[in-house]
């Protein structure tokens, strides 16, 4: 069946199966920032924004995205670049598999919370798991990036 | 130093955050055949009949593979050097299945849906066998997990499948029975560690195609591309020269990607069909059908004088390797070899036991690799001894632990699967680590506990640890440096970046040796056709072993450049001054840029390129002291980890920020094993904790504060004074947390993970006893 989605501001038409997940639809269309991780929306690496809200594309049926606006980090390249500068300086880069989705969730957080506290940041990003860094360096980098915005 | 020991940003972080095409699955061919595996629903069964006709007839199915399609050629998936210290006890497909999730058949189809449908159409008649599910009764059990006549070890490792032994081992120093008899104070306890899962966020992915030259090209999310090539060739009896293995960006490994996973299936499918294929493990498959850490039971006995001089360590261990014996002996040996030398002043040590087969998911390599298990047992029992002696655990360790210039007889006796080598600690700042850590955590003020009111108690605990830096005389690494026109370089390395940042730190070492900047060193790593040999990313070898190879190549390239300039200037090389940019001799000078252009296009043309290799003749251990502060709720057993203080001696940190990331990532994985990561099986041997909702790794919420510092240390044999740092971080949390819980509420938890339920039950037991 045909679905109509606006991906990163560009109108797209996808021919999808009724039981197809958005993760597969978008990866098939070369959106490599969206990763497959846990298959049950526990880890966060498949995060996309649907109408600005973070959702897990590994369990979201593509048909449910019909008529909605989807954003991936491909749509916020400058923001990703900026956050990555801080990640680099704080040693927060490791395998990188969770980084794109984390950058996207940070974007959603900024839209939702004005001046998030440390606790806000932890709670907002709690669904974005990372097995490499122990989180500490990521937090330093995210805080510095938020300070930069001010 | 201008590049080394500087916290430079990683060379690849930006592109990855921006979502560029980089990982294995990003690089699969469009329209690849999807390979799926039919997995055993039984912990142990014989395939009596297998009928693939219906599956093969399904539209879109290209190929169905069963054991009948493969020669009886046993191999090990372990992903180690050759000959491996792991038994060759696995067939690509076998007519027996040995755990729930084991491979029974495979299909290749045009898409996931068709492949999954085809799996359901394969008809298998199983003769269900009684499994061995309790590893403590596996040894000499009448049920045998392996009865195939073809399986064998590569050299003696204590392999005896007729007793369910994948490996067994015995070592001793001195007379432990006598030392224990003479000891004034004895501690005796049993400890259990669980089958921790790696949970790297990128699942195991692999894909294959035949290129225009007819060669099999495999992209694999692996830690050991060169071993993978060799093992595919041996297991499938396919020429090594016709296989190319490329490791793209890897989304975490932690040992979980040292071994072979789907490589045999995609290789077979692509060779048989001529079509590209790919296999993506589901998360359930990663949990059930890859491998975990070896669960172990330790029976440990310590003996000391009453004034706190440790005299004897006696330890019997049973390790559960599950259905296949990958890393059976080596993980087992590391449980002592990289733990017991911490207390090098003892009169006697005995370490022995069995690595048994069971019908569980196999165990294999995992960061810490035996050391974390051994550390939990030894460092917990050391604290028990301290309490019995009424000696402060920090003071006890300061008195008994290994110091700089000292050695331990264990180094010579125990290597990894073989004998070890004698080693003196040329760099060991453990003294400083313990002192600094106790200052930062305010040990004197907080030890052992402080009542906080509201049923909460604050406690502190600590543990010390050591690891290694590669496997001496076995691990070899090579690096190629090529000078390009315009004066920039390529660094080609077999070393395998799996996210730990080795491409960056090896480029830093090269840049330092060449006298250039990081941007002038373009790294290409882990491609069996293009990069030189390296064992791969395991055994904490990369910084030390691969780093030394890069340093050597860098120095040699620098000399080659000077030699060329000397020819231009018509002087002796000794008379050339070189700062990495400009070459000078008296009044003459030429920039590297001009020299390199001249060498390509104008005069005396040649390509400057050098390959250097290095193998370690020792394995200098990194050391650390871990201190943890916790708040325990006596009414619920819940533990809040307030701060984890790590003071690490890894020699020079090539990149202090990335080194810190290695330590902190390790600490949090260690905290996961210590506190949260419960592994549960049903009575029938089915893994219950087989997804990320049930298997709980630490989230941001559990981690309040990590304090991480490095000791000022210099390892003479390391590149710019460095030792390795990839594994050491994971070792201390289980013991340090168990010790902190004891210090807080007076109960000793000896079985990991240390859950609130266990703490609460122990508190209640203790209260009952006190009444």
mmCIF file of C-alpha atoms in Angstrom, chain B residues 237-567:
data_model
loop_
_atom_site.group_PDB
_atom_site.id
_atom_site.type_symbol
_atom_site.label_atom_id
_atom_site.label_comp_id
_atom_site.label_asym_id
_atom_site.label_seq_id
_atom_site.Cartn_x
_atom_site.Cartn_y
_atom_site.Cartn_z
ATOM 1 C CA UNK B 237 37.720 -25.871 2.612
ATOM 2 C CA UNK B 238 37.833 -22.852 0.334
ATOM 3 C CA UNK B 239 41.129 -21.223 -0.731
ATOM 4 C CA UNK B 240 42.305 -18.494 1.619
ATOM 5 C CA UNK B 241 43.525 -16.474 -1.350
ATOM 6 C CA UNK B 242 39.986 -16.220 -2.708
ATOM 7 C CA UNK B 243 38.534 -14.661 0.440
ATOM 8 C CA UNK B 244 38.622 -11.011 1.434
ATOM 9 C CA UNK B 245 37.239 -9.921 4.784
ATOM 10 C CA UNK B 246 36.577 -6.263 5.435
ATOM 11 C CA UNK B 247 35.674 -4.910 8.840
ATOM 12 C CA UNK B 248 33.716 -1.684 8.416
ATOM 13 C CA UNK B 249 32.721 0.531 11.324
ATOM 14 C CA UNK B 250 31.660 -1.709 14.203
ATOM 15 C CA UNK B 251 28.967 -0.746 16.695
ATOM 16 C CA UNK B 252 30.609 -2.174 19.794
ATOM 17 C CA UNK B 253 32.073 -5.580 20.485
ATOM 18 C CA UNK B 254 33.422 -6.092 24.028
ATOM 19 C CA UNK B 255 34.650 -9.543 23.011
ATOM 20 C CA UNK B 256 31.287 -10.562 21.576
ATOM 21 C CA UNK B 257 32.539 -10.090 18.048
ATOM 22 C CA UNK B 258 35.834 -11.920 18.463
ATOM 23 C CA UNK B 259 34.223 -15.141 17.260
ATOM 24 C CA UNK B 260 32.575 -16.222 14.029
ATOM 25 C CA UNK B 261 28.811 -15.714 13.884
ATOM 26 C CA UNK B 262 26.949 -15.729 10.560
ATOM 27 C CA UNK B 263 30.042 -15.755 8.338
ATOM 28 C CA UNK B 264 29.854 -19.446 7.412
ATOM 29 C CA UNK B 265 26.256 -19.144 6.255
ATOM 30 C CA UNK B 266 26.599 -16.057 4.077
ATOM 31 C CA UNK B 267 29.836 -17.424 2.617
ATOM 32 C CA UNK B 268 28.154 -20.724 1.747
ATOM 33 C CA UNK B 269 25.014 -19.087 0.358
ATOM 34 C CA UNK B 270 26.951 -16.644 -1.811
ATOM 35 C CA UNK B 271 29.377 -19.279 -3.069
ATOM 36 C CA UNK B 272 26.553 -21.700 -3.900
ATOM 37 C CA UNK B 273 24.214 -19.185 -5.514
ATOM 38 C CA UNK B 274 26.695 -16.622 -6.830
ATOM 39 C CA UNK B 275 24.381 -13.981 -5.344
ATOM 40 C CA UNK B 276 25.060 -11.452 -2.605
ATOM 41 C CA UNK B 277 23.638 -12.391 0.773
ATOM 42 C CA UNK B 278 23.376 -10.970 4.233
ATOM 43 C CA UNK B 279 22.581 -12.040 7.730
ATOM 44 C CA UNK B 280 21.414 -9.773 10.508
ATOM 45 C CA UNK B 281 21.071 -11.304 13.965
ATOM 46 C CA UNK B 282 17.885 -10.379 15.740
ATOM 47 C CA UNK B 283 18.432 -9.200 19.310
ATOM 48 C CA UNK B 284 16.934 -12.475 20.514
ATOM 49 C CA UNK B 285 19.535 -14.339 18.473
ATOM 50 C CA UNK B 286 22.281 -12.160 19.929
ATOM 51 C CA UNK B 287 21.158 -13.181 23.428
ATOM 52 C CA UNK B 288 20.326 -16.832 22.800
ATOM 53 C CA UNK B 289 22.552 -17.837 19.944
ATOM 54 C CA UNK B 290 25.818 -15.935 20.051
ATOM 55 C CA UNK B 291 27.612 -16.357 23.374
ATOM 56 C CA UNK B 292 27.981 -14.889 26.828
ATOM 57 C CA UNK B 293 30.556 -14.596 29.580
ATOM 58 C CA UNK B 294 31.526 -17.919 31.202
ATOM 59 C CA UNK B 295 29.515 -18.419 34.413
ATOM 60 C CA UNK B 296 31.816 -19.733 37.123
ATOM 61 C CA UNK B 297 31.816 -21.132 40.607
ATOM 62 C CA UNK B 298 34.857 -20.398 42.781
ATOM 63 C CA UNK B 299 35.687 -22.294 45.950
ATOM 64 C CA UNK B 300 38.345 -20.140 47.480
ATOM 65 C CA UNK B 301 40.417 -20.477 50.629
ATOM 66 C CA UNK B 302 42.770 -17.820 51.979
ATOM 67 C CA UNK B 303 45.268 -18.180 54.786
ATOM 68 C CA UNK B 304 47.043 -15.394 56.625
ATOM 69 C CA UNK B 305 48.945 -14.578 59.764
ATOM 70 C CA UNK B 306 46.927 -12.871 62.478
ATOM 71 C CA UNK B 307 48.703 -9.596 61.823
ATOM 72 C CA UNK B 308 47.531 -9.624 58.231
ATOM 73 C CA UNK B 309 50.206 -11.161 56.036
ATOM 74 C CA UNK B 310 48.531 -13.171 53.276
ATOM 75 C CA UNK B 311 50.175 -16.593 53.016
ATOM 76 C CA UNK B 312 48.100 -18.821 50.777
ATOM 77 C CA UNK B 313 45.453 -18.728 48.041
ATOM 78 C CA UNK B 314 43.755 -21.992 47.196
ATOM 79 C CA UNK B 315 41.123 -21.946 44.498
ATOM 80 C CA UNK B 316 38.997 -24.546 42.757
ATOM 81 C CA UNK B 317 36.904 -23.334 39.843
ATOM 82 C CA UNK B 318 34.182 -24.799 37.681
ATOM 83 C CA UNK B 319 33.449 -22.847 34.517
ATOM 84 C CA UNK B 320 30.430 -23.393 32.263
ATOM 85 C CA UNK B 321 31.363 -23.121 28.590
ATOM 86 C CA UNK B 322 27.896 -24.140 27.432
ATOM 87 C CA UNK B 323 27.494 -26.200 24.294
ATOM 88 C CA UNK B 324 30.805 -25.298 22.660
ATOM 89 C CA UNK B 325 34.253 -24.794 24.135
ATOM 90 C CA UNK B 326 35.179 -21.397 22.763
ATOM 91 C CA UNK B 327 37.864 -19.768 24.934
ATOM 92 C CA UNK B 328 37.247 -22.509 27.510
ATOM 93 C CA UNK B 329 40.802 -22.847 28.805
ATOM 94 C CA UNK B 330 42.037 -19.298 28.291
ATOM 95 C CA UNK B 331 39.181 -17.539 30.098
ATOM 96 C CA UNK B 332 39.605 -20.054 32.899
ATOM 97 C CA UNK B 333 43.333 -19.381 33.223
ATOM 98 C CA UNK B 334 42.950 -15.605 33.165
ATOM 99 C CA UNK B 335 40.699 -15.911 36.234
ATOM 100 C CA UNK B 336 43.946 -16.540 38.117
ATOM 101 C CA UNK B 337 46.737 -15.342 35.809
ATOM 102 C CA UNK B 338 45.455 -11.755 35.744
ATOM 103 C CA UNK B 339 44.162 -11.671 39.306
ATOM 104 C CA UNK B 340 46.297 -13.657 41.732
ATOM 105 C CA UNK B 341 49.630 -11.868 41.004
ATOM 106 C CA UNK B 342 48.010 -8.862 42.750
ATOM 107 C CA UNK B 343 49.076 -10.631 45.966
ATOM 108 C CA UNK B 344 52.567 -11.692 45.007
ATOM 109 C CA UNK B 345 53.986 -12.162 48.492
ATOM 110 C CA UNK B 346 52.124 -15.344 49.344
ATOM 111 C CA UNK B 347 54.042 -18.563 50.059
ATOM 112 C CA UNK B 348 51.746 -20.720 48.013
ATOM 113 C CA UNK B 349 49.009 -20.670 45.419
ATOM 114 C CA UNK B 350 46.901 -23.417 43.950
ATOM 115 C CA UNK B 351 44.484 -22.861 41.087
ATOM 116 C CA UNK B 352 42.720 -25.728 39.414
ATOM 117 C CA UNK B 353 39.420 -26.903 38.048
ATOM 118 C CA UNK B 354 37.287 -27.820 35.092
ATOM 119 C CA UNK B 355 35.640 -26.112 32.181
ATOM 120 C CA UNK B 356 32.549 -28.172 31.491
ATOM 121 C CA UNK B 357 30.149 -28.573 28.611
ATOM 122 C CA UNK B 358 26.451 -28.027 29.284
ATOM 123 C CA UNK B 359 23.399 -27.566 27.070
ATOM 124 C CA UNK B 360 23.344 -23.819 27.568
ATOM 125 C CA UNK B 361 24.127 -20.997 25.150
ATOM 126 C CA UNK B 362 27.909 -21.156 24.672
ATOM 127 C CA UNK B 363 30.243 -18.873 26.571
ATOM 128 C CA UNK B 364 33.137 -17.051 24.968
ATOM 129 C CA UNK B 365 35.266 -13.937 24.999
ATOM 130 C CA UNK B 366 33.981 -10.954 26.936
ATOM 131 C CA UNK B 367 35.898 -7.895 28.143
ATOM 132 C CA UNK B 368 37.556 -8.812 31.409
ATOM 133 C CA UNK B 369 37.749 -12.417 30.175
ATOM 134 C CA UNK B 370 37.995 -14.431 33.392
ATOM 135 C CA UNK B 371 39.634 -11.569 35.270
ATOM 136 C CA UNK B 372 36.333 -10.048 36.354
ATOM 137 C CA UNK B 373 35.126 -13.427 37.630
ATOM 138 C CA UNK B 374 38.385 -14.096 39.480
ATOM 139 C CA UNK B 375 38.485 -10.550 40.792
ATOM 140 C CA UNK B 376 35.015 -10.859 42.308
ATOM 141 C CA UNK B 377 35.999 -14.052 44.132
ATOM 142 C CA UNK B 378 39.444 -12.973 45.311
ATOM 143 C CA UNK B 379 38.710 -9.360 46.173
ATOM 144 C CA UNK B 380 35.498 -10.314 48.002
ATOM 145 C CA UNK B 381 37.323 -12.945 50.043
ATOM 146 C CA UNK B 382 40.217 -10.572 50.776
ATOM 147 C CA UNK B 383 37.685 -8.207 52.358
ATOM 148 C CA UNK B 384 36.195 -11.109 54.335
ATOM 149 C CA UNK B 385 39.664 -11.812 55.639
ATOM 150 C CA UNK B 386 40.148 -8.159 56.556
ATOM 151 C CA UNK B 387 36.944 -8.167 58.582
ATOM 152 C CA UNK B 388 37.981 -11.316 60.394
ATOM 153 C CA UNK B 389 41.406 -9.802 61.107
ATOM 154 C CA UNK B 390 39.827 -6.441 61.961
ATOM 155 C CA UNK B 391 42.214 -4.745 59.571
ATOM 156 C CA UNK B 392 41.218 -1.890 57.250
ATOM 157 C CA UNK B 393 40.910 -3.339 53.705
ATOM 158 C CA UNK B 394 42.932 -0.460 52.277
ATOM 159 C CA UNK B 395 45.788 -1.059 54.694
ATOM 160 C CA UNK B 396 45.695 -4.799 54.078
ATOM 161 C CA UNK B 397 46.047 -4.283 50.366
ATOM 162 C CA UNK B 398 48.800 -1.715 50.744
ATOM 163 C CA UNK B 399 50.755 -4.268 52.746
ATOM 164 C CA UNK B 400 50.153 -7.343 50.605
ATOM 165 C CA UNK B 401 49.762 -6.154 47.034
ATOM 166 C CA UNK B 402 52.293 -6.143 44.196
ATOM 167 C CA UNK B 403 54.579 -3.122 43.829
ATOM 168 C CA UNK B 404 56.827 -1.653 41.176
ATOM 169 C CA UNK B 405 59.948 -3.744 40.294
ATOM 170 C CA UNK B 406 58.394 -6.834 41.891
ATOM 171 C CA UNK B 407 57.277 -10.028 40.187
ATOM 172 C CA UNK B 408 55.073 -13.055 40.801
ATOM 173 C CA UNK B 409 55.950 -16.676 40.009
ATOM 174 C CA UNK B 410 52.496 -16.946 38.399
ATOM 175 C CA UNK B 411 53.620 -14.888 35.395
ATOM 176 C CA UNK B 412 56.024 -17.631 34.345
ATOM 177 C CA UNK B 413 53.664 -20.501 35.036
ATOM 178 C CA UNK B 414 50.471 -19.174 33.471
ATOM 179 C CA UNK B 415 50.045 -17.671 30.044
ATOM 180 C CA UNK B 416 46.887 -17.883 27.970
ATOM 181 C CA UNK B 417 46.464 -21.539 27.188
ATOM 182 C CA UNK B 418 50.173 -22.145 27.458
ATOM 183 C CA UNK B 419 53.023 -21.387 29.840
ATOM 184 C CA UNK B 420 53.635 -17.740 30.588
ATOM 185 C CA UNK B 421 56.781 -15.672 30.807
ATOM 186 C CA UNK B 422 58.683 -14.179 33.704
ATOM 187 C CA UNK B 423 57.878 -10.482 34.139
ATOM 188 C CA UNK B 424 58.979 -7.778 36.519
ATOM 189 C CA UNK B 425 56.676 -4.813 37.061
ATOM 190 C CA UNK B 426 58.584 -1.983 35.451
ATOM 191 C CA UNK B 427 55.560 0.236 35.784
ATOM 192 C CA UNK B 428 53.163 -0.330 38.664
ATOM 193 C CA UNK B 429 51.603 2.633 40.425
ATOM 194 C CA UNK B 430 49.035 0.580 42.301
ATOM 195 C CA UNK B 431 50.305 2.172 45.519
ATOM 196 C CA UNK B 432 49.416 5.600 44.214
ATOM 197 C CA UNK B 433 46.083 4.368 42.814
ATOM 198 C CA UNK B 434 44.993 3.019 46.204
ATOM 199 C CA UNK B 435 46.167 6.112 48.063
ATOM 200 C CA UNK B 436 44.580 8.571 45.643
ATOM 201 C CA UNK B 437 41.343 6.618 45.402
ATOM 202 C CA UNK B 438 40.930 6.464 49.160
ATOM 203 C CA UNK B 439 41.504 10.221 49.356
ATOM 204 C CA UNK B 440 38.934 10.974 46.665
ATOM 205 C CA UNK B 441 36.259 8.722 48.120
ATOM 206 C CA UNK B 442 37.151 9.982 51.642
ATOM 207 C CA UNK B 443 37.720 6.442 52.850
ATOM 208 C CA UNK B 444 38.944 7.347 56.323
ATOM 209 C CA UNK B 445 35.862 9.421 56.934
ATOM 210 C CA UNK B 446 33.313 7.055 55.395
ATOM 211 C CA UNK B 447 34.621 3.538 56.068
ATOM 212 C CA UNK B 448 32.804 1.336 56.811
ATOM 213 C CA UNK B 449 29.380 2.992 57.093
ATOM 214 C CA UNK B 450 27.305 5.957 58.093
ATOM 215 C CA UNK B 451 23.682 5.794 59.132
ATOM 216 C CA UNK B 452 21.734 8.334 57.098
ATOM 217 C CA UNK B 453 18.383 7.941 58.837
ATOM 218 C CA UNK B 454 15.177 6.996 56.968
ATOM 219 C CA UNK B 455 16.392 3.378 56.898
ATOM 220 C CA UNK B 456 19.322 4.329 54.663
ATOM 221 C CA UNK B 457 22.973 3.547 55.245
ATOM 222 C CA UNK B 458 25.990 4.823 53.376
ATOM 223 C CA UNK B 459 28.813 2.364 52.736
ATOM 224 C CA UNK B 460 32.085 2.362 50.859
ATOM 225 C CA UNK B 461 33.915 -0.544 49.281
ATOM 226 C CA UNK B 462 36.969 -1.074 47.168
ATOM 227 C CA UNK B 463 38.909 -3.543 45.071
ATOM 228 C CA UNK B 464 42.142 -3.557 43.111
ATOM 229 C CA UNK B 465 42.724 -5.080 39.701
ATOM 230 C CA UNK B 466 45.226 -5.806 37.000
ATOM 231 C CA UNK B 467 44.922 -6.877 33.381
ATOM 232 C CA UNK B 468 47.469 -7.442 30.586
ATOM 233 C CA UNK B 469 48.673 -5.809 27.384
ATOM 234 C CA UNK B 470 48.392 -8.460 24.707
ATOM 235 C CA UNK B 471 49.554 -12.070 24.703
ATOM 236 C CA UNK B 472 53.359 -12.257 24.621
ATOM 237 C CA UNK B 473 55.008 -14.265 21.835
ATOM 238 C CA UNK B 474 51.592 -14.901 20.258
ATOM 239 C CA UNK B 475 49.968 -11.566 19.377
ATOM 240 C CA UNK B 476 51.619 -9.855 16.430
ATOM 241 C CA UNK B 477 50.626 -6.578 14.839
ATOM 242 C CA UNK B 478 51.912 -4.804 11.770
ATOM 243 C CA UNK B 479 51.539 -1.291 10.425
ATOM 244 C CA UNK B 480 52.253 0.178 7.012
ATOM 245 C CA UNK B 481 52.976 3.847 6.516
ATOM 246 C CA UNK B 482 52.971 5.299 3.029
ATOM 247 C CA UNK B 483 54.124 8.801 2.124
ATOM 248 C CA UNK B 484 51.925 10.549 -0.436
ATOM 249 C CA UNK B 485 52.616 13.584 -2.587
ATOM 250 C CA UNK B 486 51.973 16.847 -0.792
ATOM 251 C CA UNK B 487 53.514 15.251 2.300
ATOM 252 C CA UNK B 488 50.624 13.445 3.949
ATOM 253 C CA UNK B 489 50.543 9.809 4.968
ATOM 254 C CA UNK B 490 48.415 6.709 4.903
ATOM 255 C CA UNK B 491 48.519 4.499 7.945
ATOM 256 C CA UNK B 492 47.353 0.993 7.122
ATOM 257 C CA UNK B 493 46.758 -1.264 10.067
ATOM 258 C CA UNK B 494 45.260 -4.656 10.685
ATOM 259 C CA UNK B 495 44.250 -3.407 14.134
ATOM 260 C CA UNK B 496 40.507 -3.485 14.526
ATOM 261 C CA UNK B 497 38.613 -0.436 15.686
ATOM 262 C CA UNK B 498 35.336 -1.640 17.192
ATOM 263 C CA UNK B 499 34.470 1.706 18.698
ATOM 264 C CA UNK B 500 37.230 1.854 21.290
ATOM 265 C CA UNK B 501 39.044 4.481 19.214
ATOM 266 C CA UNK B 502 42.070 2.534 18.036
ATOM 267 C CA UNK B 503 42.110 4.200 14.605
ATOM 268 C CA UNK B 504 42.459 7.535 16.402
ATOM 269 C CA UNK B 505 45.073 6.600 18.970
ATOM 270 C CA UNK B 506 47.180 4.666 16.467
ATOM 271 C CA UNK B 507 47.098 7.701 14.159
ATOM 272 C CA UNK B 508 48.205 9.813 17.132
ATOM 273 C CA UNK B 509 51.186 7.524 17.706
ATOM 274 C CA UNK B 510 52.055 7.690 13.999
ATOM 275 C CA UNK B 511 51.723 11.471 13.910
ATOM 276 C CA UNK B 512 53.948 11.846 16.958
ATOM 277 C CA UNK B 513 56.651 9.607 15.485
ATOM 278 C CA UNK B 514 56.462 11.350 12.116
ATOM 279 C CA UNK B 515 56.492 14.795 13.678
ATOM 280 C CA UNK B 516 53.267 15.701 11.927
ATOM 281 C CA UNK B 517 49.687 16.522 12.871
ATOM 282 C CA UNK B 518 46.773 14.119 13.181
ATOM 283 C CA UNK B 519 45.036 15.396 10.030
ATOM 284 C CA UNK B 520 48.026 14.372 7.920
ATOM 285 C CA UNK B 521 47.644 10.703 8.858
ATOM 286 C CA UNK B 522 44.840 9.012 6.945
ATOM 287 C CA UNK B 523 43.945 5.688 8.526
ATOM 288 C CA UNK B 524 42.646 2.598 6.801
ATOM 289 C CA UNK B 525 42.202 -0.436 8.991
ATOM 290 C CA UNK B 526 41.120 -4.073 8.948
ATOM 291 C CA UNK B 527 40.861 -5.220 5.357
ATOM 292 C CA UNK B 528 42.536 -8.556 4.735
ATOM 293 C CA UNK B 529 43.505 -7.605 1.172
ATOM 294 C CA UNK B 530 44.909 -4.179 1.923
ATOM 295 C CA UNK B 531 46.124 -3.938 5.483
ATOM 296 C CA UNK B 532 48.913 -5.908 7.140
ATOM 297 C CA UNK B 533 48.445 -8.582 9.771
ATOM 298 C CA UNK B 534 47.102 -7.925 13.232
ATOM 299 C CA UNK B 535 45.612 -10.434 15.647
ATOM 300 C CA UNK B 536 42.587 -8.202 16.089
ATOM 301 C CA UNK B 537 40.887 -6.412 18.943
ATOM 302 C CA UNK B 538 41.185 -8.659 21.976
ATOM 303 C CA UNK B 539 43.331 -9.376 25.038
ATOM 304 C CA UNK B 540 43.942 -5.637 25.570
ATOM 305 C CA UNK B 541 46.511 -5.794 22.808
ATOM 306 C CA UNK B 542 45.858 -2.854 20.510
ATOM 307 C CA UNK B 543 47.467 0.126 22.261
ATOM 308 C CA UNK B 544 50.511 -1.864 23.321
ATOM 309 C CA UNK B 545 51.117 -4.361 20.508
ATOM 310 C CA UNK B 546 49.642 -2.532 17.501
ATOM 311 C CA UNK B 547 50.825 0.770 18.992
ATOM 312 C CA UNK B 548 54.409 -0.474 19.106
ATOM 313 C CA UNK B 549 54.176 -1.585 15.467
ATOM 314 C CA UNK B 550 52.908 1.860 14.458
ATOM 315 C CA UNK B 551 55.633 3.588 16.465
ATOM 316 C CA UNK B 552 58.283 1.474 14.790
ATOM 317 C CA UNK B 553 56.881 2.173 11.329
ATOM 318 C CA UNK B 554 56.648 5.899 12.108
ATOM 319 C CA UNK B 555 60.259 6.105 13.213
ATOM 320 C CA UNK B 556 61.434 4.146 10.188
ATOM 321 C CA UNK B 557 59.440 6.330 7.805
ATOM 322 C CA UNK B 558 60.897 9.428 9.396
ATOM 323 C CA UNK B 559 64.390 8.055 8.813
ATOM 324 C CA UNK B 560 63.550 7.194 5.188
ATOM 325 C CA UNK B 561 62.461 10.793 4.641
ATOM 326 C CA UNK B 562 65.696 12.077 6.180
ATOM 327 C CA UNK B 563 67.724 9.704 3.989
ATOM 328 C CA UNK B 564 66.004 11.042 0.876
ATOM 329 C CA UNK B 565 66.647 14.633 1.906
ATOM 330 C CA UNK B 566 70.305 13.799 2.525
ATOM 331 C CA UNK B 567 70.516 12.655 -1.093
#
